[in-house]
PDB file of C-alpha atoms and ligand atoms in Angstrom:
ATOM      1  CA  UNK A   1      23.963  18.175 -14.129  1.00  0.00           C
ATOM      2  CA  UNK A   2      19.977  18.500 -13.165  1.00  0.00           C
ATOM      3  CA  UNK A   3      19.752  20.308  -9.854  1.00  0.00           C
ATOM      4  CA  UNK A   4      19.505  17.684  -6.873  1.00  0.00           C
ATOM      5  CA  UNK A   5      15.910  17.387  -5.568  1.00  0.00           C
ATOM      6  CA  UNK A   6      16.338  18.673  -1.642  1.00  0.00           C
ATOM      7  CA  UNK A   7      14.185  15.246   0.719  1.00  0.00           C
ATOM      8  CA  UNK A   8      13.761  16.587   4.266  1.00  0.00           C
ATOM      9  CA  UNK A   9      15.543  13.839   5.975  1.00  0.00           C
ATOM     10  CA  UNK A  10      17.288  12.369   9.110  1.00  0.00           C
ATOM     11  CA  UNK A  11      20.278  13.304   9.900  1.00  0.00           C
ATOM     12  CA  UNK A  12      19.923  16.056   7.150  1.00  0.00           C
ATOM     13  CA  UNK A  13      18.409  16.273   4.051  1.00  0.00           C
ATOM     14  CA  UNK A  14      19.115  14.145   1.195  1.00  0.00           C
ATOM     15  CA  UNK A  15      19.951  15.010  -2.189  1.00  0.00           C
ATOM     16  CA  UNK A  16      18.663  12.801  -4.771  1.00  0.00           C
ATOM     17  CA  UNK A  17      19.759  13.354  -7.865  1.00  0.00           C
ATOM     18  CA  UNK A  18      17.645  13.134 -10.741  1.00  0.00           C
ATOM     19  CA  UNK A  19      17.607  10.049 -13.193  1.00  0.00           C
ATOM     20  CA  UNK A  20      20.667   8.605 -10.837  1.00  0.00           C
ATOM     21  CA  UNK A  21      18.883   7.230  -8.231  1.00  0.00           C
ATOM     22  CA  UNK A  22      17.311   4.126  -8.072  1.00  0.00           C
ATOM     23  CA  UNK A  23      14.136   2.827  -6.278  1.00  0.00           C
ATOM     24  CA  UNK A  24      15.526  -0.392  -4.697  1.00  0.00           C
ATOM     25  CA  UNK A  25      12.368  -2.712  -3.801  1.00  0.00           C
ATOM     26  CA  UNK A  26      13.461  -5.747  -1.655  1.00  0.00           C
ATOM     27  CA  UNK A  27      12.101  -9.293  -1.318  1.00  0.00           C
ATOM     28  CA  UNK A  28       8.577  -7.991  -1.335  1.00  0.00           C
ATOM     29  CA  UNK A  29       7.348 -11.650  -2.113  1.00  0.00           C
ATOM     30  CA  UNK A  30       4.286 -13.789  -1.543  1.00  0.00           C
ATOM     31  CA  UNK A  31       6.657 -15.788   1.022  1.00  0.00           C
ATOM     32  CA  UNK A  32       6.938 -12.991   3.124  1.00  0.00           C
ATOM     33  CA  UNK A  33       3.869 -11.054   3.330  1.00  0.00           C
ATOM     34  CA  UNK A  34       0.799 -13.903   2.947  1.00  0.00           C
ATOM     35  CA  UNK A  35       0.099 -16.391   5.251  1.00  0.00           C
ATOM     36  CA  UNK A  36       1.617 -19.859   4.649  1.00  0.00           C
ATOM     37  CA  UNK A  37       5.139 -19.031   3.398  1.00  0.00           C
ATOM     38  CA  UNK A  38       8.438 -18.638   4.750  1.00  0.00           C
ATOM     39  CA  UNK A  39       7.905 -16.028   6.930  1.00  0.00           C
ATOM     40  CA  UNK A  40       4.930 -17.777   8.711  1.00  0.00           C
ATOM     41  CA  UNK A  41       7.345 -20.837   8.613  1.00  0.00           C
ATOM     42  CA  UNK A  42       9.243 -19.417  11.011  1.00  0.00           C
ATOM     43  CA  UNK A  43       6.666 -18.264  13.064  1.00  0.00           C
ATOM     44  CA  UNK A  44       5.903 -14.595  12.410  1.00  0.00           C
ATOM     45  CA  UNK A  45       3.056 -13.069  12.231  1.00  0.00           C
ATOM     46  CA  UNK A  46       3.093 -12.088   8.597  1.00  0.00           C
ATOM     47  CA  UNK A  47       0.085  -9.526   8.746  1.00  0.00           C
ATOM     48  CA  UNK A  48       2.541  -7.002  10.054  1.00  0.00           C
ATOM     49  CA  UNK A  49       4.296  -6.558   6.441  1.00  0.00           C
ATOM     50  CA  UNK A  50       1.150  -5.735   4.947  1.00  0.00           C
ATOM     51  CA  UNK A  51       1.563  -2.234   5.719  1.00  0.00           C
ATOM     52  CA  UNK A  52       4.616  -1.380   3.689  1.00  0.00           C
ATOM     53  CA  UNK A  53       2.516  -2.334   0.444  1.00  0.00           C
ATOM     54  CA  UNK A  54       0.619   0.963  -0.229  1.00  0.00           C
ATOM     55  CA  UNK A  55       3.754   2.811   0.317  1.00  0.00           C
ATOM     56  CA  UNK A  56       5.763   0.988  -1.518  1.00  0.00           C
ATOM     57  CA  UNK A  57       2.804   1.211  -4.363  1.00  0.00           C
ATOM     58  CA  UNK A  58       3.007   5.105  -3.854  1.00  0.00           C
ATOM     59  CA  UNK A  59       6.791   5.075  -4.304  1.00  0.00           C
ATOM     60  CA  UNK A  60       7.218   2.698  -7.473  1.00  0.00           C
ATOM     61  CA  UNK A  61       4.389   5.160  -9.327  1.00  0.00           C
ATOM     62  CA  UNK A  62       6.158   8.357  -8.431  1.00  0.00           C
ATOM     63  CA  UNK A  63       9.811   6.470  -9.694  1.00  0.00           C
ATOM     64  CA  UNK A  64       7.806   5.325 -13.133  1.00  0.00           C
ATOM     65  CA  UNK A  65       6.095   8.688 -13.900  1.00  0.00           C
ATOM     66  CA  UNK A  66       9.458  10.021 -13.892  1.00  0.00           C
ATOM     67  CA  UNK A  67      11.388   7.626 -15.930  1.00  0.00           C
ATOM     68  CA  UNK A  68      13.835   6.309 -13.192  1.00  0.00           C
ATOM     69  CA  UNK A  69      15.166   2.948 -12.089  1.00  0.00           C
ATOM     70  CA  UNK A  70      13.476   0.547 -10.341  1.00  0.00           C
ATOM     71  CA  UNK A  71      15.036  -2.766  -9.026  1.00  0.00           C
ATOM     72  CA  UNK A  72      13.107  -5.185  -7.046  1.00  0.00           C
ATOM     73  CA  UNK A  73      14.805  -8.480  -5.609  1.00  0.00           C
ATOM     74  CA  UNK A  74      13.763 -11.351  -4.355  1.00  0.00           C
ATOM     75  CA  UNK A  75      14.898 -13.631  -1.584  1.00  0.00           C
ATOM     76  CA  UNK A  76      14.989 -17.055  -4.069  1.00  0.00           C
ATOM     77  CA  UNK A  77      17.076 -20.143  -4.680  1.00  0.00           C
ATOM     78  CA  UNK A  78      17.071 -22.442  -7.274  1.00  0.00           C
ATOM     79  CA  UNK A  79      15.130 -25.576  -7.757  1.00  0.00           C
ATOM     80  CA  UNK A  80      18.415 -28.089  -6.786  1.00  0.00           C
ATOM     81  CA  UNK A  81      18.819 -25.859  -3.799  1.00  0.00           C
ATOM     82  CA  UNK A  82      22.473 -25.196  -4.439  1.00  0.00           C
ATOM     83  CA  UNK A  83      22.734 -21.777  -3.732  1.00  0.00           C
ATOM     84  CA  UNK A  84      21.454 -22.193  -0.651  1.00  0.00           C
ATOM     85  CA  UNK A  85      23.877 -22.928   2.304  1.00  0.00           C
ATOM     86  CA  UNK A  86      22.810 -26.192   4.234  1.00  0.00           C
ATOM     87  CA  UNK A  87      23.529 -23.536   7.509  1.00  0.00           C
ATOM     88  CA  UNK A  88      20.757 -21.410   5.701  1.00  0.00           C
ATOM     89  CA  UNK A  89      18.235 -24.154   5.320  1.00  0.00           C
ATOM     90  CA  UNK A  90      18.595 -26.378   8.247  1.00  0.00           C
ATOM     91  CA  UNK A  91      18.668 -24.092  10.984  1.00  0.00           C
ATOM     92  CA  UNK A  92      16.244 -23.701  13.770  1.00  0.00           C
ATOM     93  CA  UNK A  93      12.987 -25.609  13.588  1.00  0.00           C
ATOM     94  CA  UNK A  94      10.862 -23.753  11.285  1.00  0.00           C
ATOM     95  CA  UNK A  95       7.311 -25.434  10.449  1.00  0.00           C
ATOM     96  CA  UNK A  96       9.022 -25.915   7.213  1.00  0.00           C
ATOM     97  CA  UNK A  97      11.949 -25.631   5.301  1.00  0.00           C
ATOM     98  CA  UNK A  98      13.690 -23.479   2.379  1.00  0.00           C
ATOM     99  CA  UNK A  99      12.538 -25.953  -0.624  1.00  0.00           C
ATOM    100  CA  UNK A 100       9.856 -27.793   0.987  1.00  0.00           C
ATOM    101  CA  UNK A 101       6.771 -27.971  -0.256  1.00  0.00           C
ATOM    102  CA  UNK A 102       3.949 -25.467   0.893  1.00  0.00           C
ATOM    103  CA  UNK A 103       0.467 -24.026   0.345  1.00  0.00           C
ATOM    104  CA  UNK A 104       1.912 -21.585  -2.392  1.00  0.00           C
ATOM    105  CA  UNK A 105       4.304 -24.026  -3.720  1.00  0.00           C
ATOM    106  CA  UNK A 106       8.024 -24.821  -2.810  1.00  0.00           C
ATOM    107  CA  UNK A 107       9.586 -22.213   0.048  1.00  0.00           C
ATOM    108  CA  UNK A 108      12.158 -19.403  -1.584  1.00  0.00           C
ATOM    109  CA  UNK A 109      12.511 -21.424  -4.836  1.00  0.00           C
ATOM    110  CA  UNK A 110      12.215 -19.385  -8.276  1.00  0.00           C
ATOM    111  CA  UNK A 111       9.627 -20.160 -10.236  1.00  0.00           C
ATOM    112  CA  UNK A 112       7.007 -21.028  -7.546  1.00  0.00           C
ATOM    113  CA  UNK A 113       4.083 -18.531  -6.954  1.00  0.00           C
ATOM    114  CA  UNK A 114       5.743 -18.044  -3.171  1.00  0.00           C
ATOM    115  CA  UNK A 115       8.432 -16.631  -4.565  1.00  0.00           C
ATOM    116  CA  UNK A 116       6.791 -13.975  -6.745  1.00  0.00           C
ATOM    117  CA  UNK A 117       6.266 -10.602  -5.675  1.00  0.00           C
ATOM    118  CA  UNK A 118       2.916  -9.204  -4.431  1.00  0.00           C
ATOM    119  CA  UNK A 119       0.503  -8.275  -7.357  1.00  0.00           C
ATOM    120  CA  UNK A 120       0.173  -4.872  -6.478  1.00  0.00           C
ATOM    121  CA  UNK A 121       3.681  -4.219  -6.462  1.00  0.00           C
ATOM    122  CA  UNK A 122       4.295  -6.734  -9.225  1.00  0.00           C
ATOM    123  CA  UNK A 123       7.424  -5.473 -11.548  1.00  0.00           C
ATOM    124  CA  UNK A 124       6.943  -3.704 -14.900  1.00  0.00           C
ATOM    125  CA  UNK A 125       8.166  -4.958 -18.360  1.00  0.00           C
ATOM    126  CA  UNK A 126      11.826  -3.064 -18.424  1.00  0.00           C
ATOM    127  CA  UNK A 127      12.625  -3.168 -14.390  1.00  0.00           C
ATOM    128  CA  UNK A 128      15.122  -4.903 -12.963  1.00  0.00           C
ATOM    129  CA  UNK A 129      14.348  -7.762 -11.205  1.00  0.00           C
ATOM    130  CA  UNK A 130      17.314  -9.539  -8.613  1.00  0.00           C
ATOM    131  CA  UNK A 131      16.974 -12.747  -7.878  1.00  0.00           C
ATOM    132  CA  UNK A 132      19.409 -13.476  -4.472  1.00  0.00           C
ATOM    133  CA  UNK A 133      20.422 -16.062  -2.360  1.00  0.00           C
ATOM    134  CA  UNK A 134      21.217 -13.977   0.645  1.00  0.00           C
ATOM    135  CA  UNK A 135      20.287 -11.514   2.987  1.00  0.00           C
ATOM    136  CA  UNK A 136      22.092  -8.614   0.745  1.00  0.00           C
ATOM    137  CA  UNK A 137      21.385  -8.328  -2.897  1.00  0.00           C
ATOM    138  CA  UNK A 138      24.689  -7.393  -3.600  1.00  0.00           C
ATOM    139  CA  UNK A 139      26.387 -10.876  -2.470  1.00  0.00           C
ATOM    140  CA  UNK A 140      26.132 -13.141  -5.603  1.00  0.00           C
ATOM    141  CA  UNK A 141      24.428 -10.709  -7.504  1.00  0.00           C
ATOM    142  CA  UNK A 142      24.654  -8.158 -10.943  1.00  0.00           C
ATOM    143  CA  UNK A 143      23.365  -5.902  -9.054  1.00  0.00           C
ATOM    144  CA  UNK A 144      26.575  -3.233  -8.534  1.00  0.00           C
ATOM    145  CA  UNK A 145      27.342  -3.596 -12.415  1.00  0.00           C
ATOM    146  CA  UNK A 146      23.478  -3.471 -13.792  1.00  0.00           C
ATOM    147  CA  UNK A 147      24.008   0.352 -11.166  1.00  0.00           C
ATOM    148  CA  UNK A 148      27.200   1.477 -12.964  1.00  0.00           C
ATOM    149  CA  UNK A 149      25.683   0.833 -16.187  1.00  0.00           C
ATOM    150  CA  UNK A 150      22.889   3.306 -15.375  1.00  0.00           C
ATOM    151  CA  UNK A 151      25.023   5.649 -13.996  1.00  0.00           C
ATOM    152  CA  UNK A 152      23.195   5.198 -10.423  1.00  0.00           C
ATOM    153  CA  UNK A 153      24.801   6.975  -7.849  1.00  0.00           C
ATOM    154  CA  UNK A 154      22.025   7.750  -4.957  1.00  0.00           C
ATOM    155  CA  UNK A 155      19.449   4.512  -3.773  1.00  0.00           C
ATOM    156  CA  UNK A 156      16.399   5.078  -2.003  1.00  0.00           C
ATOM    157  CA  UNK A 157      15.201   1.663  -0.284  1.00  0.00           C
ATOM    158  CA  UNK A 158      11.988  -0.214   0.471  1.00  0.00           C
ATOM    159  CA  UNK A 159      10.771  -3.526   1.178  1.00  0.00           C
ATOM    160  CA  UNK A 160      11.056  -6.073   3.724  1.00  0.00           C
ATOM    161  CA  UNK A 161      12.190  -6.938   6.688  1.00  0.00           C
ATOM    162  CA  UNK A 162      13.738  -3.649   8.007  1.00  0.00           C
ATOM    163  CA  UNK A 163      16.358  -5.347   9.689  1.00  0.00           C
ATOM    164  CA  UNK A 164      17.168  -8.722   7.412  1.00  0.00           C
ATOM    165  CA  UNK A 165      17.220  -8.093   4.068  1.00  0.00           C
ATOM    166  CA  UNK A 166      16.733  -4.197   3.839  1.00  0.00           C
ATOM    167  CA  UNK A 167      19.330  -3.248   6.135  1.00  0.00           C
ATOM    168  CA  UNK A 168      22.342  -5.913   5.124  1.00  0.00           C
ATOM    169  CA  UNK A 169      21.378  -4.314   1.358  1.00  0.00           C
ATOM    170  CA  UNK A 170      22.051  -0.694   2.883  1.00  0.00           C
ATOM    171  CA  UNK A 171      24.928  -1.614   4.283  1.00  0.00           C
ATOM    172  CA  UNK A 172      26.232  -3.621   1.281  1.00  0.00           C
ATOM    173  CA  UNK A 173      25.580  -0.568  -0.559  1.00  0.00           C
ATOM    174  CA  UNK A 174      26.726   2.106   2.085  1.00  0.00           C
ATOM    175  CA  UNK A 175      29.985   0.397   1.268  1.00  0.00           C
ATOM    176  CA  UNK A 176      30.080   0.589  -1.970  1.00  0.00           C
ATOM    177  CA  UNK A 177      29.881   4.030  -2.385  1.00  0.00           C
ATOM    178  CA  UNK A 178      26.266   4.610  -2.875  1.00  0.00           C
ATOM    179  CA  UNK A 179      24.040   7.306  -0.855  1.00  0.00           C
ATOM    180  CA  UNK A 180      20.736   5.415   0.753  1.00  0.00           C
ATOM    181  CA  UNK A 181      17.896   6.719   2.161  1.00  0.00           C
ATOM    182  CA  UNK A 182      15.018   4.154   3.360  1.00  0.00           C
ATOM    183  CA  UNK A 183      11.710   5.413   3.594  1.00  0.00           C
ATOM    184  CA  UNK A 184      10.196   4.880   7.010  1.00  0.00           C
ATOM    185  CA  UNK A 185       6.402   3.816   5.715  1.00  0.00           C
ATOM    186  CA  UNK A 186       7.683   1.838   3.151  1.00  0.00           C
ATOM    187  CA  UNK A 187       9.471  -0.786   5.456  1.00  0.00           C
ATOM    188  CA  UNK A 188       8.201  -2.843   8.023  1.00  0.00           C
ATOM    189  CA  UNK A 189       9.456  -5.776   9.882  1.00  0.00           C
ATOM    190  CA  UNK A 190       7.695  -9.029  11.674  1.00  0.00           C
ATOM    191  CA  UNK A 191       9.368  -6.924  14.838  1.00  0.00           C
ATOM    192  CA  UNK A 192       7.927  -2.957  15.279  1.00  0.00           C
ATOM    193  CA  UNK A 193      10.746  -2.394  17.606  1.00  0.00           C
ATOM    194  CA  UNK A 194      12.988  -3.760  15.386  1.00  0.00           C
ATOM    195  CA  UNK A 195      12.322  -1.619  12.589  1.00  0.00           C
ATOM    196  CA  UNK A 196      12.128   1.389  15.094  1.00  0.00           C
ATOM    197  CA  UNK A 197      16.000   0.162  15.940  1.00  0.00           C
ATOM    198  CA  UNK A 198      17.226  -0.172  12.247  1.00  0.00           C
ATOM    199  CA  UNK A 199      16.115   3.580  11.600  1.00  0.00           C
ATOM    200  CA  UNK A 200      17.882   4.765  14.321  1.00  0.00           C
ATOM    201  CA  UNK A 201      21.268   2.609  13.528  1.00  0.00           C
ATOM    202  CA  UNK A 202      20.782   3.822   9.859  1.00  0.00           C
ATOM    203  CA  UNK A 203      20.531   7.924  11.259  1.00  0.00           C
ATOM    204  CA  UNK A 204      22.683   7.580  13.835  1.00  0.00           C
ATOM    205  CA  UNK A 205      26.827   9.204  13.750  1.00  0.00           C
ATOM    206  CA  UNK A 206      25.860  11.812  10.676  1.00  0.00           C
ATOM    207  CA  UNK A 207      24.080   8.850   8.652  1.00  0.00           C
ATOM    208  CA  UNK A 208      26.778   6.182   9.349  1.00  0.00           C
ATOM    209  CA  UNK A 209      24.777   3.731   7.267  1.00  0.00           C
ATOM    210  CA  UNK A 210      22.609   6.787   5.113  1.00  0.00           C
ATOM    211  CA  UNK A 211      19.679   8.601   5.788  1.00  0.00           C
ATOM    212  CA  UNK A 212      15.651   8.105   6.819  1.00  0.00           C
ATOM    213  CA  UNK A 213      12.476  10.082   5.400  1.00  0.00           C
ATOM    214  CA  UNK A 214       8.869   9.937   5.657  1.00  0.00           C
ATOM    215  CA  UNK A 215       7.165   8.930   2.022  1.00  0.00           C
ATOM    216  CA  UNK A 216       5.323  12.043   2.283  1.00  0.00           C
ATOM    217  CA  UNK A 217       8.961  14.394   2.139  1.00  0.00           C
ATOM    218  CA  UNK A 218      10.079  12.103  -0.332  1.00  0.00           C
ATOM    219  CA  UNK A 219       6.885  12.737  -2.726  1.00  0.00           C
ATOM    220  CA  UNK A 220       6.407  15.983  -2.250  1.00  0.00           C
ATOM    221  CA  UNK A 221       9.650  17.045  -2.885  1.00  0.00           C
ATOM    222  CA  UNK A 222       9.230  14.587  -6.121  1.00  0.00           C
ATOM    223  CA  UNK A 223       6.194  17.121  -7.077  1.00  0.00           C
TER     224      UNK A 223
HETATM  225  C1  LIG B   1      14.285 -12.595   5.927  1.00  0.00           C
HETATM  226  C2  LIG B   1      14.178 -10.775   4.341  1.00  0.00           C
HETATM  227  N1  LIG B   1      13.784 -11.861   6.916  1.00  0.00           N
HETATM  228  N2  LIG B   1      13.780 -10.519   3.111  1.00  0.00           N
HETATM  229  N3  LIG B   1      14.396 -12.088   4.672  1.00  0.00           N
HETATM  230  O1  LIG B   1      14.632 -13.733   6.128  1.00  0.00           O
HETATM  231  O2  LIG B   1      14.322  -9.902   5.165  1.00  0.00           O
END
């Protein structure tokens, strides 16, 4: 087995193993980030998520120049709306709703320019790309059987929001055996404290949920 590359890391370094970890991207879509979408629906200032983008950028072409895995999700339902839970859709009193009609087409529904990813981190011919109803992109999901099959072991996380989607997918994945580490530039949330929070609840207990690195420790050590 190739020696473990050795990520500087909180609550201790991380050892990533090379070619069996995979560079897990989450819900970094349109309807998130730019004004007008789902995130704005609910009332966020989106402008905050912009700032995981170059990072992310700078992670994806470190994971492609060496070959590995990349999987980027996407929050998304379908067209008929029936994977999406009528507790999902009708609560609170967003602007608008999951499936309603917007400036970048219908909200969270596949197929709709909303619902694609940014284009600067827009997915590669050959990566995986998750489409999931929930907050975790292992619930309803290939995602733990396209892993096995490429012998993925280690997952190192960015995306958005910290503490939605990011975190429920660390935790999904904490559980099912796999060693995370989210990378702190490369996440952002709608709420700064938030995010602050998550990173701590991920560290704290010996990595009770995995482990937290600058992008900078987590390049250099990928030369
Ligand atoms: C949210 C997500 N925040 N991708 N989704 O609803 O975190």
């Amino acid at each position: 087995m190739t020696t473990p590359l050795n990520i500087p890391a909180r609550p201790f370094a991380f050892a990533l193993p090379p070619g069996r970890c995979a560079l897990i991207v989450i819900d970094m879509q349109r309807d998130f980030i730019e004004p007008g979408g789902f995130g704005e629906s609910l009332g966020n200032d989106v402008s905050l998520l912009r700032a995981a983008v170059a990072p992310t950028q700078a992670l994806l072409s470190a994971w492609r120049a060496r070959g590995w895995p990349v999987v980027h999700t996407r929050e998304s339902h379908r067209p008929d709306l029936s994977d999406c839970p009528s507790a999902k859709r009708e609560r609170g009193q967003p602007s608008l709703r999951i499936g309603d009609p917007g400036p970048m087409g219908r909200l969270l529904v596949r197929g709709e320019p909303g619902c694609e990813i940014v284009p600067e981190l827009a997915p590669l011919p050959g990566e995986i790309v998750i489409d999931k109803p929930g907050k975790g992109a292992f619930y309803g999901t290939a995602l733990q059987a396209m892993l096995q099959s490429l012998q993925v072991t280690h997952l190192v996380f960015a995306g958005v929001t910290t503490e939605v989607c990011v975190q429920t997918t660390m935790r999904e994945a904490n559980d099912r055996g796999y060693d995370c580490l989210l990378v702190e530039e490369a996440t952002a949330s709608y709420f700064p404290q938030f995010k602050a929070a998550t990173i701590e609840m991920v560290v704290a207990q010996g990595g009770i949920v995995g482990w937290a690195a600058p992008l900078q420790a987590v390049l250099e050590a990928m030369g």
